[in-house]
Every structure is written in C-alpha cells, then in structure tokens.
Amino acid sequence: MKTILVTGGAGYIGSHTTLELIKNGYDVVIFDNLEYGHAEIVEKLKTISKYDGKVIDFIKGDLKNPNDIDTIFNKHRKIDAVIHFAAYIQVEESVKNPQKYYENNVSGSMNLFSAMLKNEVKKIVFSSTAAVYGEPKDLNPIKEDCAKAPINPYGRSKLMVEQILQDYSRTFGIKSAILRYFNVAGANSDAIIGEWHEPETHLIPNILRAVNGKIFQLFGDDFETRDGTCVRDYVNVEDLANAHLLALKYLELEGISSDCFNIGTNNGNTVKEVFDACEKVLQRKIDRKICARRTGDPASLVACNEKAKNILKWTPQRSLEDSIRSAYKWQCGFLEKI
Ligand code: UDP
C-alpha cells in the first residue's frame, strides 16, 4: 500500500495522521475545503514530506461537490486506501442546523464512497466518534457493542455513515475500519502542527488560552461524577494518528472483516482533574469560573480499548500530562502569530 487519500487532512487529526503516514513511507493526497482546515498546515506538511522523500499533493475541494472528488481520482489513478476525516464536528451547531450536518457528513461521505466504488478503491478508515453511544448509563468503560443512541445530529450523522459503510462492506466489498475517537488532546511533540480550531470549543486548548489573563469557563459542576464535573477519556493525538496507521495495516491483511474500534485509554478524567493537571504542568495558577452546563454534555464517556489493543495492536503511549505539555508548546508558538 502506498498512496493514501486523506479527506480533511488540513485539520487537527487529519494533519497529525498525515504526518504519521509520511514518516512511515506513504505518499498522501490531502483533500480539504479549507473551511476549518488551514493552508499553512498543508504547507508545513509539504515541507516535511520533501525531507522524508515522500509526496504530498493537496487538492482543494468539497465532498458535497462530486466534480471535486472526481478531480482527485482523475489526477491520482492509484489510490490504495482512504482515510476519511472531513466532517463538521460541533455538537451545538448540529442541533441548531442539522441540515448542514446531514448534507456534509452523510451526503458528502456518500459522494466519496460512490467515487471509491467507481474507481475500485476498496479500503477506508473512517473517523467516527464516541458521540454514537449517546449517554450511556453505568456502562463505562464503553465497549463497541454497547447500544448506539446518539443524542444529537452530529452523533447521528456519524452513526449513519457507519451503517452505510457496513452495508457497502456486505454488498460491495468495501473494507472499513471505523475508529470511534473519545476526547483527542495534545499536539505534535515538536510543535510542528497542533490543534487549531476557530472557534475553539475544546477543554484543554481553552484552559491553556486562559493562561494569558482570560478566565476559563467550566461548564457544569453538578453532574453525578466524583467531583461534579464531566468525565472524559483524553487520548493523545499522536497516539490516535498511530491508530490510523495500524488500521490501514489491518485492512491490508487477508480475510479480515470490516470492523469498528474504540480509540481511548480506558481511563477517565474529570474537567477539574484536567484543569489541575494543566496548572501543575504549567506551574501556574489559572483563573476559572463555574458556568451553567453546556447543552448535550453527557456526564461520563470512557472507552474500553481492549478491542483496539487486541486486534489493531494499538496501545496508547502518552499521558494526559504529555498532551497538555505538547498542546501548550504548540499554543505558545501559535498564539504569537494571531
Ligand atoms: N468544557 C469546559 N469548558 C470549555 C470547554 C469544555 O468546561 O471551555 C468541558 C465540557 O463541558 C465537557 C468537557 O470539558 O464536559 C470536554 O469538552 P470538549 O468540548 O473538550 O469535548 P466533548 O467531550 O464535548 O467532545
């Protein structure tokens, strides 16, 4: 396997995975509409790929436009597999504007799968989410076969694509490895790339942004958890990128079936614990204020990662503190620029 199409490769997880692919000898075609991805990130990746003797091609386009997708496959006749990240990811926005989510995340994915079928590309790693489980009660850590009951259009759009892939696997022989991410954190350890969302809604970057005088807003301390704040499973982005590499290798094996895997650490931290860890790593006090709950936040989401460990041979290597350290290193360089 040599050339991988990465949709959404200019985004946070897509760019870290692209870097992991280059380091492991793959050529990459990045497809991104740059609505949330960044041209600067693509340029950085291109520079690195030259040192590594690998090729990155960038095609700007939108999955909602089948002609844009045709451009990829017309230009690159030999794509061995696809890693599909491109999607909208904001839960609250998905509640306000479900059409945007279904058109992009579901119809856009179907356009991609149609092009794959037309061009006989039969391997895909799909970026899914713990949001497909909804609000599991007393089931943490969550196993892959736990009931799927997403509570917002974002989670439903991801579950729909999972189901489409299962049908396309049975009928058309497209082999898929579905990765359900829990909470992703951190940055490339050399601070070459990192988390860059506008607007930023995620916990760790928001705590770190509060270092320079802003007050961190903690959404809800009245959940039924050990300290009243939400429990999440924070997986390091470089570990997650490695899971994609292993998923590709899994798809190369003879006789395997399409399958889905939780990508998390088996371990949860509350928002207060993450906040304390940030203060400890940075060795400074950060201002915070307790605010009302955010709509749709489940109390606790922790992955059982046994399946990914056993089948993909994936083991997370980096701690929460490693993620905080790399996120801060990236953010220090990044905030100087904006
Ligand atoms: N959170 C917070 N303040 C922020 C961002 C997030 O208190 O500025 C909380 C959020 O309510 C949730 C947890 O941190 O309980 C993780 O939120 P994030 O958006 O990072 O990930 P999610 O679990 O929603 O995908």
Coordinates of C-alpha atoms and ligand atoms in Angstrom, one line a residue:
M1 CA 0.0 0.0 0.0
K2 CA 1.5 3.3 -0.9
T3 CA -0.8 6.3 -1.7
I4 CA -3.5 7.3 0.8
L5 CA -6.2 9.8 0.2
V6 CA -6.8 11.8 3.4
T7 CA -10.0 13.8 3.4
G8 CA -9.8 16.7 5.9
G9 CA -6.1 16.3 6.0
A10 CA -5.6 20.1 6.7
G11 CA -7.5 19.7 10.0
Y12 CA -6.3 18.8 13.5
I13 CA -6.4 15.0 13.5
G14 CA -6.1 14.7 9.7
S15 CA -2.8 16.7 9.7
H16 CA -1.3 14.6 12.6
T17 CA -2.3 11.4 10.8
T18 CA -0.8 12.7 7.5
L19 CA 2.5 13.4 9.3
E20 CA 2.4 9.8 10.7
L21 CA 1.8 8.4 7.2
I22 CA 4.7 10.3 5.7
K23 CA 7.0 9.2 8.5
N24 CA 6.0 5.6 7.7
G25 CA 6.7 5.8 4.0
Y26 CA 3.3 6.6 2.5
D27 CA 2.5 9.2 -0.1
V28 CA -0.6 11.3 0.7
V29 CA -3.2 13.1 -1.2
I30 CA -4.9 15.7 1.0
F31 CA -8.4 16.8 0.1
D32 CA -9.8 19.6 2.1
N33 CA -12.1 22.6 1.5
L34 CA -10.1 24.7 4.0
E35 CA -13.3 25.8 5.7
Y36 CA -11.8 24.7 9.1
G37 CA -8.5 23.2 7.8
H38 CA -5.5 25.5 7.3
A39 CA -3.4 26.1 4.2
E40 CA -0.4 26.9 6.5
I41 CA -0.6 23.4 8.0
V42 CA -0.6 21.8 4.5
E43 CA 2.5 23.9 3.6
K44 CA 4.3 22.7 6.7
L45 CA 3.4 19.1 5.9
K46 CA 4.6 19.5 2.3
T47 CA 8.0 20.8 3.6
I48 CA 8.4 17.9 5.9
S49 CA 7.4 15.4 3.3
K50 CA 10.2 16.7 1.0
Y51 CA 12.8 15.9 3.7
D52 CA 11.4 12.5 4.0
G53 CA 11.3 11.9 0.3
K54 CA 7.6 11.5 0.3
V55 CA 4.9 13.2 -1.8
I56 CA 2.0 15.2 -0.6
D57 CA -0.4 16.5 -3.1
F58 CA -3.1 18.9 -2.0
I59 CA -6.4 19.2 -3.7
K60 CA -8.8 21.9 -2.5
G61 CA -12.4 20.7 -2.8
D62 CA -15.6 19.9 -1.1
L63 CA -17.2 16.4 -0.7
K64 CA -20.6 17.9 -1.4
N65 CA -19.4 18.5 -4.9
P66 CA -18.9 15.2 -6.8
N67 CA -16.8 17.0 -9.5
D68 CA -14.3 18.0 -6.9
I69 CA -14.0 14.3 -5.9
D70 CA -13.6 13.3 -9.5
T71 CA -10.6 15.6 -9.7
I72 CA -8.8 13.6 -7.1
F73 CA -9.3 10.2 -8.8
N74 CA -8.6 11.6 -12.3
K75 CA -5.3 13.0 -11.1
H76 CA -4.3 10.1 -8.9
R77 CA -5.1 6.8 -10.7
K78 CA -3.6 4.7 -7.9
I79 CA -5.1 5.4 -4.6
D80 CA -4.7 2.4 -2.3
A81 CA -6.9 3.5 0.6
V82 CA -8.9 6.4 2.0
I83 CA -8.8 7.9 5.5
H84 CA -11.9 9.9 5.8
F85 CA -11.9 12.8 8.4
A86 CA -13.7 15.6 6.6
A87 CA -16.8 16.4 8.6
Y88 CA -18.4 19.1 10.7
I89 CA -17.9 18.3 14.4
Q90 CA -19.6 20.9 16.6
V91 CA -22.4 19.3 18.6
E92 CA -24.3 22.5 19.5
E93 CA -24.2 23.7 15.9
S94 CA -25.5 20.4 14.7
V95 CA -28.6 20.8 17.0
K96 CA -29.2 24.3 15.5
N97 CA -28.6 23.4 11.9
P98 CA -29.0 19.6 11.3
Q99 CA -29.3 20.1 7.6
K100 CA -25.7 21.3 7.4
Y101 CA -24.5 18.2 9.2
Y102 CA -26.5 15.7 7.2
E103 CA -25.6 17.3 3.9
N104 CA -22.0 17.4 4.6
N105 CA -21.3 14.5 6.9
V106 CA -23.7 12.0 5.3
S107 CA -24.3 13.1 1.7
G108 CA -20.7 14.2 1.4
S109 CA -19.5 10.8 2.6
M110 CA -21.8 9.0 0.2
N111 CA -20.3 11.0 -2.7
L112 CA -16.9 9.9 -1.6
F113 CA -18.0 6.3 -1.4
S114 CA -19.5 6.4 -4.9
A115 CA -16.3 7.7 -6.3
M116 CA -14.4 5.0 -4.4
L117 CA -16.7 2.3 -6.0
K118 CA -16.3 3.8 -9.4
N119 CA -12.5 3.8 -9.1
E120 CA -12.3 0.4 -7.3
V121 CA -10.8 1.8 -4.1
K122 CA -12.0 -0.7 -1.5
K123 CA -10.3 0.2 1.8
I124 CA -11.3 3.0 4.1
V125 CA -10.6 4.1 7.6
F126 CA -13.5 6.2 8.9
S127 CA -13.2 8.8 11.6
S128 CA -16.2 8.2 14.0
T129 CA -16.8 9.3 17.5
A130 CA -17.9 8.3 21.0
A131 CA -20.9 10.5 20.3
V132 CA -22.5 7.5 18.6
Y133 CA -23.1 6.0 22.1
G134 CA -25.1 9.0 23.3
E135 CA -25.4 9.0 27.1
P136 CA -24.6 5.5 28.3
K137 CA -25.8 4.9 31.8
D138 CA -23.4 2.9 34.1
L139 CA -21.7 1.3 31.1
N140 CA -18.3 3.0 31.3
P141 CA -15.9 1.9 30.1
I142 CA -17.9 1.6 26.9
K143 CA -17.4 -1.4 24.7
E144 CA -18.0 -1.3 20.9
D145 CA -21.2 -3.5 21.1
C146 CA -22.8 -1.2 23.6
A147 CA -26.1 0.3 22.4
K148 CA -25.8 3.2 19.9
A149 CA -28.1 6.0 20.9
P150 CA -26.7 9.3 19.7
I151 CA -28.4 12.3 21.3
N152 CA -27.6 15.0 18.6
P153 CA -27.5 15.3 14.8
Y154 CA -23.6 15.2 14.9
G155 CA -23.6 11.8 16.5
R156 CA -26.4 10.6 14.4
S157 CA -24.7 11.7 11.2
K158 CA -21.6 9.7 12.2
L159 CA -23.6 6.6 13.1
M160 CA -25.5 6.8 9.7
V161 CA -22.2 6.8 7.9
E162 CA -21.0 3.8 10.0
Q163 CA -24.2 2.0 8.9
I164 CA -23.7 2.9 5.3
L165 CA -20.2 1.5 5.4
Q166 CA -21.5 -1.7 7.0
D167 CA -23.9 -2.1 4.1
Y168 CA -21.3 -1.2 1.5
S169 CA -18.9 -3.7 3.0
R170 CA -21.5 -6.5 2.7
T171 CA -22.7 -5.7 -0.7
F172 CA -19.8 -4.0 -2.5
G173 CA -16.8 -5.4 -0.6
I174 CA -15.5 -2.1 0.7
K175 CA -13.5 -2.9 3.7
S176 CA -13.7 -0.4 6.5
A177 CA -12.0 0.2 9.9
I178 CA -14.2 2.5 11.9
L179 CA -12.4 4.4 14.6
R180 CA -14.6 5.9 17.4
Y181 CA -12.5 8.6 19.0
F182 CA -13.0 9.7 22.5
N183 CA -11.5 13.1 23.5
V184 CA -8.5 13.9 21.5
A185 CA -5.8 16.1 23.0
G186 CA -2.2 17.4 22.5
A187 CA -0.1 18.3 19.5
N188 CA 2.9 17.0 17.6
S189 CA 5.7 16.8 20.2
D190 CA 8.0 19.0 18.1
A191 CA 5.2 21.6 17.9
I192 CA 5.2 21.5 14.1
I193 CA 1.5 21.2 14.0
G194 CA -1.2 21.3 16.7
E195 CA -4.9 21.9 17.5
W196 CA -6.2 24.9 15.7
H197 CA -10.0 25.3 15.8
E198 CA -11.8 28.6 15.2
P199 CA -13.9 28.9 17.3
E200 CA -12.1 26.8 19.9
T201 CA -14.6 24.8 22.0
H202 CA -12.4 22.1 23.4
L203 CA -11.4 21.8 27.0
I204 CA -7.6 21.7 27.1
P205 CA -6.9 24.5 24.5
N206 CA -9.5 26.7 26.3
I207 CA -7.8 26.1 29.7
L208 CA -4.4 26.9 28.1
R209 CA -5.8 30.0 26.4
A210 CA -6.9 31.3 29.8
V211 CA -3.2 31.4 30.9
N212 CA -2.9 34.9 29.5
G213 CA -5.5 36.7 31.6
K214 CA -8.7 35.2 30.2
I215 CA -10.9 33.3 32.6
F216 CA -11.6 29.7 31.8
Q217 CA -15.3 28.8 31.9
L218 CA -16.1 25.4 33.4
F219 CA -19.4 24.2 32.1
G220 CA -21.2 22.5 34.9
D221 CA -20.1 21.1 38.3
D222 CA -23.4 19.4 39.2
F223 CA -23.0 16.2 37.3
E224 CA -23.2 12.8 39.0
T225 CA -19.5 12.2 38.9
R226 CA -16.7 12.0 41.6
D227 CA -16.3 15.8 41.7
G228 CA -19.4 17.0 39.9
T229 CA -17.7 17.8 36.6
C230 CA -17.8 15.7 33.4
V231 CA -15.5 12.7 33.0
R232 CA -13.9 12.2 29.6
D233 CA -11.2 9.9 28.2
Y234 CA -8.4 12.0 26.7
V235 CA -6.4 10.3 24.0
N236 CA -3.2 11.9 22.7
V237 CA -3.4 13.0 19.0
E238 CA -0.1 11.3 18.1
D239 CA -1.3 8.1 19.6
L240 CA -4.5 8.5 17.7
A241 CA -2.6 9.1 14.4
N242 CA -0.8 5.9 15.1
A243 CA -4.1 4.1 15.4
H244 CA -4.9 5.1 11.8
L245 CA -1.7 3.7 10.6
L246 CA -2.4 0.4 12.4
A247 CA -6.0 0.4 11.0
L248 CA -4.5 0.7 7.4
K249 CA -2.3 -2.2 8.2
Y250 CA -5.3 -4.2 9.5
L251 CA -7.1 -3.5 6.2
E252 CA -4.2 -4.9 4.3
L253 CA -4.5 -8.3 6.0
E254 CA -6.1 -11.2 4.0
G255 CA -9.5 -12.4 5.1
I256 CA -10.3 -9.7 7.6
S257 CA -13.8 -8.2 8.1
S258 CA -14.9 -4.6 8.3
D259 CA -14.8 -3.7 12.0
C260 CA -15.1 -0.8 14.5
F261 CA -12.7 0.1 17.3
N262 CA -12.9 2.5 20.3
I263 CA -9.8 4.7 20.4
G264 CA -9.4 5.8 24.0
T265 CA -7.3 5.0 27.1
N266 CA -9.6 3.0 29.4
N267 CA -9.2 5.9 31.8
G268 CA -11.3 9.0 32.5
N269 CA -10.5 12.4 34.0
T270 CA -12.9 15.0 35.3
V271 CA -12.8 18.5 34.0
K272 CA -11.4 19.6 37.4
E273 CA -8.7 17.0 37.2
V274 CA -7.7 18.2 33.7
F275 CA -7.7 21.8 35.0
D276 CA -5.5 20.8 38.0
A277 CA -3.1 18.9 35.7
C278 CA -2.8 22.0 33.4
E279 CA -1.9 24.1 36.4
K280 CA 0.6 21.5 37.6
V281 CA 2.3 21.1 34.2
L282 CA 2.5 24.8 33.6
Q283 CA 3.3 25.5 37.2
R284 CA 1.0 28.5 37.4
K285 CA -2.5 29.4 38.6
I286 CA -5.2 29.8 36.0
D287 CA -8.4 31.7 36.7
R288 CA -11.7 29.8 36.3
K289 CA -15.4 30.4 36.8
I290 CA -18.1 27.8 37.1
C291 CA -20.8 28.3 34.5
A292 CA -24.0 26.5 33.6
R293 CA -23.9 23.1 31.8
R294 CA -23.4 23.1 28.1
T295 CA -26.4 21.6 26.2
G296 CA -25.9 17.9 25.4
D297 CA -22.9 17.2 27.5
P298 CA -23.1 13.6 28.8
A299 CA -21.7 13.1 32.4
S300 CA -19.2 10.4 31.6
L301 CA -17.6 8.8 28.5
V302 CA -14.7 6.4 28.9
A303 CA -13.6 3.9 26.3
C304 CA -12.9 0.3 26.7
N305 CA -9.9 -0.1 24.3
E306 CA -9.4 -3.8 24.6
K307 CA -10.5 -4.5 21.0
A308 CA -8.1 -1.9 19.5
K309 CA -5.3 -3.4 21.7
N310 CA -6.0 -7.0 20.7
I311 CA -6.9 -6.6 17.0
L312 CA -5.1 -3.5 15.9
K313 CA -2.2 -4.0 18.3
W314 CA -2.6 -0.3 19.3
T315 CA -1.6 0.9 22.8
P316 CA -1.7 4.5 23.8
Q317 CA 1.8 5.6 24.8
R318 CA 1.4 9.2 26.0
S319 CA -0.2 10.5 29.2
L320 CA -2.6 13.4 29.8
E321 CA 0.4 15.5 31.0
D322 CA 2.2 14.7 27.8
S323 CA -0.8 16.0 25.9
I324 CA -1.0 19.2 28.0
R325 CA 2.7 19.8 27.5
S326 CA 2.7 19.4 23.7
A327 CA -0.6 21.4 23.4
Y328 CA 1.0 24.3 25.4
K329 CA 4.2 24.2 23.4
W330 CA 2.2 24.4 20.2
Q331 CA -0.1 27.1 21.5
C332 CA 2.8 29.3 22.7
G333 CA 4.2 29.5 19.2
F334 CA 0.7 29.7 17.6
L335 CA -0.7 32.5 19.8
E336 CA 2.3 34.7 18.9
K337 CA 1.0 34.7 15.4
I338 CA -2.7 35.5 15.9
Ligands
UDP1 N1 -15.5 22.2 28.8 C1 -15.5 23.3 29.7 N2 -15.0 24.5 29.3 C2 -14.6 24.6 28.0 C3 -14.6 23.5 27.1 C4 -15.1 22.3 27.6 O1 -15.9 23.1 30.9 O2 -14.2 25.8 27.6 C5 -16.0 20.9 29.3 C6 -17.2 20.4 28.6 O3 -18.4 20.9 29.1 C7 -17.0 18.8 28.7 C8 -15.5 18.6 28.7 O4 -15.0 19.9 29.1 O5 -17.6 18.4 30.0 C9 -15.0 18.2 27.4 O6 -15.4 19.1 26.4 P1 -14.8 19.1 24.9 O7 -15.6 20.2 24.2 O8 -13.3 19.3 25.0 O9 -15.1 17.7 24.4 P2 -16.5 16.9 24.2 O10 -16.5 15.8 25.2 O11 -17.6 17.8 24.3 O12 -16.4 16.3 22.8

